[in-house]
PDB file of C-alpha atoms in Angstrom:
ATOM      1  CA  UNK A   1      21.534 -25.744 -32.245  1.00 51.00           C
ATOM      2  CA  UNK A   2      19.921 -22.555 -33.582  1.00 58.00           C
ATOM      3  CA  UNK A   3      21.815 -19.250 -32.374  1.00 71.00           C
ATOM      4  CA  UNK A   4      25.745 -20.341 -32.249  1.00 85.00           C
ATOM      5  CA  UNK A   5      27.761 -18.122 -29.085  1.00 93.00           C
ATOM      6  CA  UNK A   6      31.140 -17.363 -29.951  1.00 93.00           C
ATOM      7  CA  UNK A   7      34.307 -17.103 -27.838  1.00 94.00           C
ATOM      8  CA  UNK A   8      35.489 -13.926 -28.932  1.00 95.00           C
ATOM      9  CA  UNK A   9      32.713 -12.231 -28.466  1.00 95.00           C
ATOM     10  CA  UNK A  10      31.971 -12.579 -25.158  1.00 95.00           C
ATOM     11  CA  UNK A  11      35.749 -12.257 -24.708  1.00 93.00           C
ATOM     12  CA  UNK A  12      35.566  -8.707 -26.395  1.00 95.00           C
ATOM     13  CA  UNK A  13      32.505  -8.176 -24.061  1.00 95.00           C
ATOM     14  CA  UNK A  14      34.222  -8.727 -21.026  1.00 91.00           C
ATOM     15  CA  UNK A  15      32.118 -11.028 -19.816  1.00 93.00           C
ATOM     16  CA  UNK A  16      35.332 -13.280 -18.459  1.00 93.00           C
ATOM     17  CA  UNK A  17      35.869 -11.201 -15.649  1.00 84.00           C
ATOM     18  CA  UNK A  18      34.537 -12.133 -12.367  1.00 86.00           C
ATOM     19  CA  UNK A  19      34.824 -10.222  -9.028  1.00 79.00           C
ATOM     20  CA  UNK A  20      37.679 -10.156  -6.377  1.00 83.00           C
ATOM     21  CA  UNK A  21      38.750 -13.240  -4.593  1.00 80.00           C
ATOM     22  CA  UNK A  22      37.704 -12.893  -1.794  1.00 79.00           C
ATOM     23  CA  UNK A  23      33.863 -12.667  -2.640  1.00 79.00           C
ATOM     24  CA  UNK A  24      34.051 -16.007  -4.601  1.00 81.00           C
ATOM     25  CA  UNK A  25      31.315 -18.620  -3.492  1.00 83.00           C
ATOM     26  CA  UNK A  26      33.531 -22.432  -3.621  1.00 84.00           C
ATOM     27  CA  UNK A  27      30.543 -23.963  -5.751  1.00 86.00           C
ATOM     28  CA  UNK A  28      31.229 -21.549  -8.484  1.00 89.00           C
ATOM     29  CA  UNK A  29      34.634 -23.606  -8.545  1.00 86.00           C
ATOM     30  CA  UNK A  30      34.008 -25.367 -11.640  1.00 88.00           C
ATOM     31  CA  UNK A  31      33.908 -22.525 -13.650  1.00 88.00           C
ATOM     32  CA  UNK A  32      36.785 -20.233 -12.559  1.00 89.00           C
ATOM     33  CA  UNK A  33      39.597 -20.159 -15.313  1.00 91.00           C
ATOM     34  CA  UNK A  34      41.748 -18.371 -12.814  1.00 83.00           C
ATOM     35  CA  UNK A  35      43.546 -15.501 -11.125  1.00 83.00           C
ATOM     36  CA  UNK A  36      44.702 -12.347 -11.975  1.00 86.00           C
ATOM     37  CA  UNK A  37      44.805  -8.739 -10.840  1.00 87.00           C
ATOM     38  CA  UNK A  38      43.751 -10.597  -7.279  1.00 85.00           C
ATOM     39  CA  UNK A  39      39.753 -10.838  -9.933  1.00 88.00           C
ATOM     40  CA  UNK A  40      38.807 -14.497 -10.807  1.00 91.00           C
ATOM     41  CA  UNK A  41      38.852 -14.858 -14.424  1.00 94.00           C
ATOM     42  CA  UNK A  42      35.791 -16.897 -15.628  1.00 95.00           C
ATOM     43  CA  UNK A  43      35.730 -20.234 -18.382  1.00 94.00           C
ATOM     44  CA  UNK A  44      34.281 -18.837 -21.910  1.00 95.00           C
ATOM     45  CA  UNK A  45      35.055 -22.402 -22.615  1.00 95.00           C
ATOM     46  CA  UNK A  46      32.126 -23.400 -20.120  1.00 96.00           C
ATOM     47  CA  UNK A  47      31.015 -20.163 -20.438  1.00 96.00           C
ATOM     48  CA  UNK A  48      30.441 -21.039 -24.518  1.00 96.00           C
ATOM     49  CA  UNK A  49      28.327 -24.510 -23.182  1.00 95.00           C
ATOM     50  CA  UNK A  50      25.748 -23.206 -20.509  1.00 96.00           C
ATOM     51  CA  UNK A  51      24.972 -20.137 -22.346  1.00 97.00           C
ATOM     52  CA  UNK A  52      24.374 -22.693 -26.119  1.00 96.00           C
ATOM     53  CA  UNK A  53      22.462 -25.066 -23.588  1.00 97.00           C
ATOM     54  CA  UNK A  54      20.051 -22.208 -22.076  1.00 97.00           C
ATOM     55  CA  UNK A  55      19.473 -20.591 -25.187  1.00 97.00           C
ATOM     56  CA  UNK A  56      18.850 -23.923 -26.751  1.00 97.00           C
ATOM     57  CA  UNK A  57      15.565 -24.513 -23.912  1.00 97.00           C
ATOM     58  CA  UNK A  58      14.440 -20.871 -24.284  1.00 97.00           C
ATOM     59  CA  UNK A  59      14.098 -21.262 -28.035  1.00 97.00           C
ATOM     60  CA  UNK A  60      12.240 -24.892 -26.899  1.00 97.00           C
ATOM     61  CA  UNK A  61      10.107 -22.977 -24.211  1.00 97.00           C
ATOM     62  CA  UNK A  62       8.685 -20.173 -26.848  1.00 96.00           C
ATOM     63  CA  UNK A  63       8.381 -23.099 -29.702  1.00 96.00           C
ATOM     64  CA  UNK A  64       5.831 -24.566 -26.923  1.00 95.00           C
ATOM     65  CA  UNK A  65       3.927 -21.075 -26.731  1.00 94.00           C
ATOM     66  CA  UNK A  66       5.145 -20.763 -23.420  1.00 96.00           C
ATOM     67  CA  UNK A  67       5.794 -17.731 -21.684  1.00 97.00           C
ATOM     68  CA  UNK A  68       9.501 -16.227 -20.899  1.00 98.00           C
ATOM     69  CA  UNK A  69       9.782 -13.904 -17.880  1.00 98.00           C
ATOM     70  CA  UNK A  70      12.919 -11.788 -17.855  1.00 98.00           C
ATOM     71  CA  UNK A  71      14.095 -10.735 -14.706  1.00 98.00           C
ATOM     72  CA  UNK A  72      16.768  -7.409 -14.279  1.00 97.00           C
ATOM     73  CA  UNK A  73      15.974  -4.566 -11.708  1.00 97.00           C
ATOM     74  CA  UNK A  74      19.862  -3.728 -11.241  1.00 96.00           C
ATOM     75  CA  UNK A  75      20.554  -0.884 -12.979  1.00 95.00           C
ATOM     76  CA  UNK A  76      22.757  -1.620 -15.866  1.00 94.00           C
ATOM     77  CA  UNK A  77      20.705  -4.204 -16.980  1.00 97.00           C
ATOM     78  CA  UNK A  78      17.266  -2.872 -16.397  1.00 97.00           C
ATOM     79  CA  UNK A  79      16.939  -0.938 -19.927  1.00 97.00           C
ATOM     80  CA  UNK A  80      18.432  -3.453 -22.121  1.00 98.00           C
ATOM     81  CA  UNK A  81      16.120  -6.882 -20.400  1.00 98.00           C
ATOM     82  CA  UNK A  82      13.605  -4.318 -21.099  1.00 97.00           C
ATOM     83  CA  UNK A  83      13.842  -3.299 -24.760  1.00 98.00           C
ATOM     84  CA  UNK A  84      14.786  -7.701 -25.060  1.00 98.00           C
ATOM     85  CA  UNK A  85      11.460  -8.758 -23.314  1.00 98.00           C
ATOM     86  CA  UNK A  86       8.847  -5.857 -24.902  1.00 97.00           C
ATOM     87  CA  UNK A  87      10.553  -6.921 -27.993  1.00 97.00           C
ATOM     88  CA  UNK A  88       9.858 -10.147 -28.024  1.00 97.00           C
ATOM     89  CA  UNK A  89       6.207  -9.699 -26.961  1.00 96.00           C
ATOM     90  CA  UNK A  90       7.623 -11.278 -22.976  1.00 97.00           C
ATOM     91  CA  UNK A  91       6.854 -10.748 -19.640  1.00 97.00           C
ATOM     92  CA  UNK A  92       9.785  -8.347 -17.588  1.00 98.00           C
ATOM     93  CA  UNK A  93      10.419  -6.940 -13.620  1.00 97.00           C
ATOM     94  CA  UNK A  94      12.946  -4.790 -13.985  1.00 96.00           C
ATOM     95  CA  UNK A  95      11.779  -1.650 -11.417  1.00 93.00           C
ATOM     96  CA  UNK A  96      11.527  -3.900  -8.034  1.00 91.00           C
ATOM     97  CA  UNK A  97      10.217  -7.451  -7.539  1.00 95.00           C
ATOM     98  CA  UNK A  98       7.927  -7.528  -4.923  1.00 93.00           C
ATOM     99  CA  UNK A  99       6.865 -10.408  -2.418  1.00 92.00           C
ATOM    100  CA  UNK A 100       4.411 -12.932  -4.199  1.00 93.00           C
ATOM    101  CA  UNK A 101       5.163 -11.847  -7.359  1.00 94.00           C
ATOM    102  CA  UNK A 102       4.886 -15.635  -9.013  1.00 95.00           C
ATOM    103  CA  UNK A 103       3.590 -17.593  -5.605  1.00 95.00           C
ATOM    104  CA  UNK A 104       0.617 -14.662  -4.543  1.00 94.00           C
ATOM    105  CA  UNK A 105      -0.809 -14.681  -7.736  1.00 90.00           C
ATOM    106  CA  UNK A 106      -3.820 -13.934  -6.189  1.00 91.00           C
ATOM    107  CA  UNK A 107      -3.244 -10.525  -4.886  1.00 92.00           C
ATOM    108  CA  UNK A 108      -0.937  -9.362  -7.793  1.00 93.00           C
ATOM    109  CA  UNK A 109      -3.282 -10.539 -10.299  1.00 93.00           C
ATOM    110  CA  UNK A 110      -5.847  -8.416  -8.136  1.00 94.00           C
ATOM    111  CA  UNK A 111      -3.770  -5.387  -8.677  1.00 94.00           C
ATOM    112  CA  UNK A 112      -3.392  -5.931 -12.093  1.00 95.00           C
ATOM    113  CA  UNK A 113      -6.694  -6.492 -12.231  1.00 95.00           C
ATOM    114  CA  UNK A 114      -7.754  -3.725 -11.165  1.00 96.00           C
ATOM    115  CA  UNK A 115      -4.928  -1.050 -13.106  1.00 97.00           C
ATOM    116  CA  UNK A 116      -6.351  -2.947 -16.886  1.00 95.00           C
ATOM    117  CA  UNK A 117      -9.670  -1.908 -15.620  1.00 97.00           C
ATOM    118  CA  UNK A 118      -8.491   1.530 -14.642  1.00 97.00           C
ATOM    119  CA  UNK A 119      -6.466   2.088 -18.258  1.00 96.00           C
ATOM    120  CA  UNK A 120      -9.827   0.837 -20.019  1.00 97.00           C
ATOM    121  CA  UNK A 121     -12.390   2.821 -18.464  1.00 96.00           C
ATOM    122  CA  UNK A 122      -9.290   6.472 -18.727  1.00 96.00           C
ATOM    123  CA  UNK A 123      -9.486   5.243 -22.196  1.00 96.00           C
ATOM    124  CA  UNK A 124     -13.464   4.690 -23.211  1.00 96.00           C
ATOM    125  CA  UNK A 125     -13.421   8.485 -21.477  1.00 95.00           C
ATOM    126  CA  UNK A 126     -15.825   6.794 -19.022  1.00 95.00           C
ATOM    127  CA  UNK A 127     -13.734   8.100 -16.332  1.00 95.00           C
ATOM    128  CA  UNK A 128     -13.637  11.517 -17.602  1.00 95.00           C
ATOM    129  CA  UNK A 129     -17.646  11.132 -18.105  1.00 95.00           C
ATOM    130  CA  UNK A 130     -17.844  10.892 -14.495  1.00 94.00           C
ATOM    131  CA  UNK A 131     -15.430  13.245 -12.721  1.00 95.00           C
ATOM    132  CA  UNK A 132     -13.751  16.830 -12.737  1.00 95.00           C
ATOM    133  CA  UNK A 133     -10.576  17.966 -14.241  1.00 94.00           C
ATOM    134  CA  UNK A 134      -8.762  16.464 -10.630  1.00 96.00           C
ATOM    135  CA  UNK A 135     -10.330  13.918 -10.131  1.00 96.00           C
ATOM    136  CA  UNK A 136      -9.356  12.163 -13.074  1.00 96.00           C
ATOM    137  CA  UNK A 137      -5.729  13.655 -12.778  1.00 97.00           C
ATOM    138  CA  UNK A 138      -5.916  11.384  -9.510  1.00 97.00           C
ATOM    139  CA  UNK A 139      -6.784   8.438 -11.235  1.00 97.00           C
ATOM    140  CA  UNK A 140      -3.568   8.884 -13.721  1.00 97.00           C
ATOM    141  CA  UNK A 141      -1.467   9.595 -11.287  1.00 97.00           C
ATOM    142  CA  UNK A 142      -2.898   5.731  -9.637  1.00 97.00           C
ATOM    143  CA  UNK A 143      -2.371   4.320 -13.509  1.00 97.00           C
ATOM    144  CA  UNK A 144       0.970   5.706 -13.747  1.00 97.00           C
ATOM    145  CA  UNK A 145       1.943   3.900 -10.093  1.00 96.00           C
ATOM    146  CA  UNK A 146       0.849   0.732 -10.530  1.00 96.00           C
ATOM    147  CA  UNK A 147       1.949   0.033 -13.696  1.00 95.00           C
ATOM    148  CA  UNK A 148       5.442   1.356 -12.313  1.00 93.00           C
ATOM    149  CA  UNK A 149       4.952  -2.222 -10.040  1.00 93.00           C
ATOM    150  CA  UNK A 150       2.883  -3.929 -12.271  1.00 95.00           C
ATOM    151  CA  UNK A 151       3.249  -2.815 -15.873  1.00 95.00           C
ATOM    152  CA  UNK A 152       5.463  -5.506 -17.395  1.00 96.00           C
ATOM    153  CA  UNK A 153       3.943  -8.332 -15.630  1.00 96.00           C
ATOM    154  CA  UNK A 154       0.430  -6.934 -17.070  1.00 94.00           C
ATOM    155  CA  UNK A 155      -0.014 -10.655 -19.902  1.00 92.00           C
ATOM    156  CA  UNK A 156       2.143 -12.303 -17.692  1.00 93.00           C
ATOM    157  CA  UNK A 157      -0.088 -16.211 -17.095  1.00 84.00           C
ATOM    158  CA  UNK A 158       0.112 -17.872 -13.145  1.00 76.00           C
ATOM    159  CA  UNK A 159       3.579 -20.024 -14.246  1.00 90.00           C
ATOM    160  CA  UNK A 160       5.438 -18.796 -16.948  1.00 96.00           C
ATOM    161  CA  UNK A 161       7.641 -21.791 -19.014  1.00 97.00           C
ATOM    162  CA  UNK A 162      10.799 -20.426 -17.846  1.00 98.00           C
ATOM    163  CA  UNK A 163      12.339 -17.408 -15.722  1.00 98.00           C
ATOM    164  CA  UNK A 164      15.224 -15.875 -16.991  1.00 98.00           C
ATOM    165  CA  UNK A 165      17.605 -13.709 -14.396  1.00 98.00           C
ATOM    166  CA  UNK A 166      20.482 -11.662 -15.453  1.00 98.00           C
ATOM    167  CA  UNK A 167      21.483 -12.458 -12.065  1.00 96.00           C
ATOM    168  CA  UNK A 168      21.315 -13.867  -9.253  1.00 96.00           C
ATOM    169  CA  UNK A 169      22.013 -12.712  -6.777  1.00 96.00           C
ATOM    170  CA  UNK A 170      20.417  -9.414  -7.100  1.00 96.00           C
ATOM    171  CA  UNK A 171      17.166 -10.467  -7.381  1.00 97.00           C
ATOM    172  CA  UNK A 172      17.154 -13.868  -5.206  1.00 96.00           C
ATOM    173  CA  UNK A 173      13.834 -13.256  -4.480  1.00 97.00           C
ATOM    174  CA  UNK A 174      12.832 -14.105  -8.083  1.00 97.00           C
ATOM    175  CA  UNK A 175      15.248 -16.548  -7.543  1.00 97.00           C
ATOM    176  CA  UNK A 176      13.649 -18.607  -4.808  1.00 97.00           C
ATOM    177  CA  UNK A 177       9.390 -17.929  -5.976  1.00 97.00           C
ATOM    178  CA  UNK A 178      10.421 -19.756  -9.143  1.00 97.00           C
ATOM    179  CA  UNK A 179      12.466 -22.127  -7.609  1.00 97.00           C
ATOM    180  CA  UNK A 180       9.288 -22.686  -5.076  1.00 96.00           C
ATOM    181  CA  UNK A 181       6.355 -23.124  -7.641  1.00 96.00           C
ATOM    182  CA  UNK A 182       9.549 -25.369  -9.433  1.00 96.00           C
ATOM    183  CA  UNK A 183       9.719 -23.263 -12.079  1.00 97.00           C
ATOM    184  CA  UNK A 184      13.520 -23.297 -14.979  1.00 98.00           C
ATOM    185  CA  UNK A 185      15.067 -21.247 -13.666  1.00 98.00           C
ATOM    186  CA  UNK A 186      18.043 -19.357 -16.692  1.00 98.00           C
ATOM    187  CA  UNK A 187      20.453 -17.284 -14.809  1.00 98.00           C
ATOM    188  CA  UNK A 188      23.481 -15.120 -15.220  1.00 97.00           C
ATOM    189  CA  UNK A 189      25.599 -16.498 -12.492  1.00 96.00           C
ATOM    190  CA  UNK A 190      28.966 -13.668 -11.976  1.00 95.00           C
ATOM    191  CA  UNK A 191      31.292 -15.764  -9.157  1.00 93.00           C
ATOM    192  CA  UNK A 192      30.368 -14.782  -6.262  1.00 93.00           C
ATOM    193  CA  UNK A 193      27.094 -16.745  -6.916  1.00 95.00           C
ATOM    194  CA  UNK A 194      25.229 -19.658  -5.804  1.00 94.00           C
ATOM    195  CA  UNK A 195      24.534 -21.934  -8.899  1.00 95.00           C
ATOM    196  CA  UNK A 196      22.459 -24.472  -7.331  1.00 94.00           C
ATOM    197  CA  UNK A 197      19.257 -24.729  -8.270  1.00 92.00           C
ATOM    198  CA  UNK A 198      19.594 -22.948 -11.881  1.00 97.00           C
ATOM    199  CA  UNK A 199      17.964 -24.762 -13.710  1.00 98.00           C
ATOM    200  CA  UNK A 200      20.765 -23.644 -17.234  1.00 98.00           C
ATOM    201  CA  UNK A 201      23.284 -21.459 -15.140  1.00 97.00           C
ATOM    202  CA  UNK A 202      25.330 -18.717 -17.549  1.00 97.00           C
ATOM    203  CA  UNK A 203      28.698 -18.180 -15.411  1.00 96.00           C
ATOM    204  CA  UNK A 204      29.441 -14.495 -16.472  1.00 95.00           C
ATOM    205  CA  UNK A 205      30.322 -11.684 -15.264  1.00 95.00           C
ATOM    206  CA  UNK A 206      27.007  -9.862 -14.272  1.00 94.00           C
ATOM    207  CA  UNK A 207      27.940  -6.243 -14.862  1.00 94.00           C
ATOM    208  CA  UNK A 208      29.108  -5.272 -17.275  1.00 95.00           C
ATOM    209  CA  UNK A 209      26.224  -3.679 -20.094  1.00 97.00           C
ATOM    210  CA  UNK A 210      28.580  -5.311 -22.965  1.00 97.00           C
ATOM    211  CA  UNK A 211      28.394  -9.030 -21.812  1.00 97.00           C
ATOM    212  CA  UNK A 212      24.771  -8.022 -20.346  1.00 97.00           C
ATOM    213  CA  UNK A 213      23.458  -6.908 -23.770  1.00 98.00           C
ATOM    214  CA  UNK A 214      25.878  -9.951 -26.058  1.00 97.00           C
ATOM    215  CA  UNK A 215      23.784 -12.396 -24.136  1.00 97.00           C
ATOM    216  CA  UNK A 216      20.099 -10.816 -24.008  1.00 98.00           C
ATOM    217  CA  UNK A 217      20.887  -9.842 -27.759  1.00 97.00           C
ATOM    218  CA  UNK A 218      21.841 -14.384 -27.700  1.00 97.00           C
ATOM    219  CA  UNK A 219      18.313 -14.868 -26.455  1.00 97.00           C
ATOM    220  CA  UNK A 220      16.718 -12.864 -28.755  1.00 97.00           C
ATOM    221  CA  UNK A 221      17.689 -14.524 -31.832  1.00 96.00           C
ATOM    222  CA  UNK A 222      16.828 -17.793 -29.601  1.00 97.00           C
ATOM    223  CA  UNK A 223      13.070 -16.679 -28.508  1.00 97.00           C
ATOM    224  CA  UNK A 224      12.580 -15.356 -31.879  1.00 96.00           C
ATOM    225  CA  UNK A 225      13.825 -19.068 -33.548  1.00 95.00           C
ATOM    226  CA  UNK A 226      11.044 -20.523 -31.128  1.00 95.00           C
ATOM    227  CA  UNK A 227       8.639 -18.677 -32.490  1.00 93.00           C
ATOM    228  CA  UNK A 228       9.427 -18.134 -36.306  1.00 92.00           C
ATOM    229  CA  UNK A 229       8.649 -22.104 -35.666  1.00 89.00           C
ATOM    230  CA  UNK A 230       5.716 -22.177 -34.121  1.00 86.00           C
ATOM    231  CA  UNK A 231       3.895 -20.076 -36.426  1.00 84.00           C
ATOM    232  CA  UNK A 232       4.752 -22.303 -39.676  1.00 76.00           C
ATOM    233  CA  UNK A 233       2.103 -24.576 -39.510  1.00 61.00           C
ATOM    234  CA  UNK A 234       0.177 -22.060 -38.409  1.00 52.00           C
ATOM    235  CA  UNK A 235       1.058 -20.479 -41.940  1.00 50.00           C
ATOM    236  CA  UNK A 236       0.668 -24.657 -43.749  1.00 48.00           C
ATOM    237  CA  UNK A 237      -3.130 -24.294 -42.307  1.00 47.00           C
ATOM    238  CA  UNK A 238      -3.712 -20.823 -43.913  1.00 48.00           C
ATOM    239  CA  UNK A 239      -1.864 -21.573 -47.710  1.00 49.00           C
ATOM    240  CA  UNK A 240      -4.144 -24.806 -47.428  1.00 48.00           C
ATOM    241  CA  UNK A 241      -7.608 -22.668 -47.179  1.00 42.00           C
TER     242      UNK A 241
END
């Protein structure tokens, strides 16, 4: 296992704090350690085991040169997921999950193609050569609007190798679409979530920024390690030349 998880770091980040006991999901019982002050406490030993399983899977996926789609549209997760995905060169959704992003790829793909086409014409000066300043400004506004919706998935293949979801309750539509396509899901599951059908559930607090950042850092290490392994055979080929 390339990425070992430190339980002390999880504890310091508050990863063990679940929701109020009245809001819990019974299927999370296996991951609950105890109750404290009316809230559930998540068993971090199980978090470590599950997180390490998820990290190994993400490393293997990256090693196979498969795409990983990162999803986090909740306010706390947005900047963390954006930074993680962009640093790794992976697709992401942080603004809003549009219905059909995975299951209606023909329509979504057509919108992305239109966006890329417009960006190309804007960059080459083709639009400026054909239209007046006001019209060019409107094209730029359309580009900005489309980028807000689709900017993170411009390079996405129709079926990524994995979908990582930072809050499976908040982004339930992403969960449903990934399940429908049979895509492996890595999902952070808090005490109020139903882990059923999540391929690699990570039981932990999905609200604490420190905990989300810590998991993102672990994921970055695992995916980077996978990408590095994938690149090694190519390097040897270059050396042989």
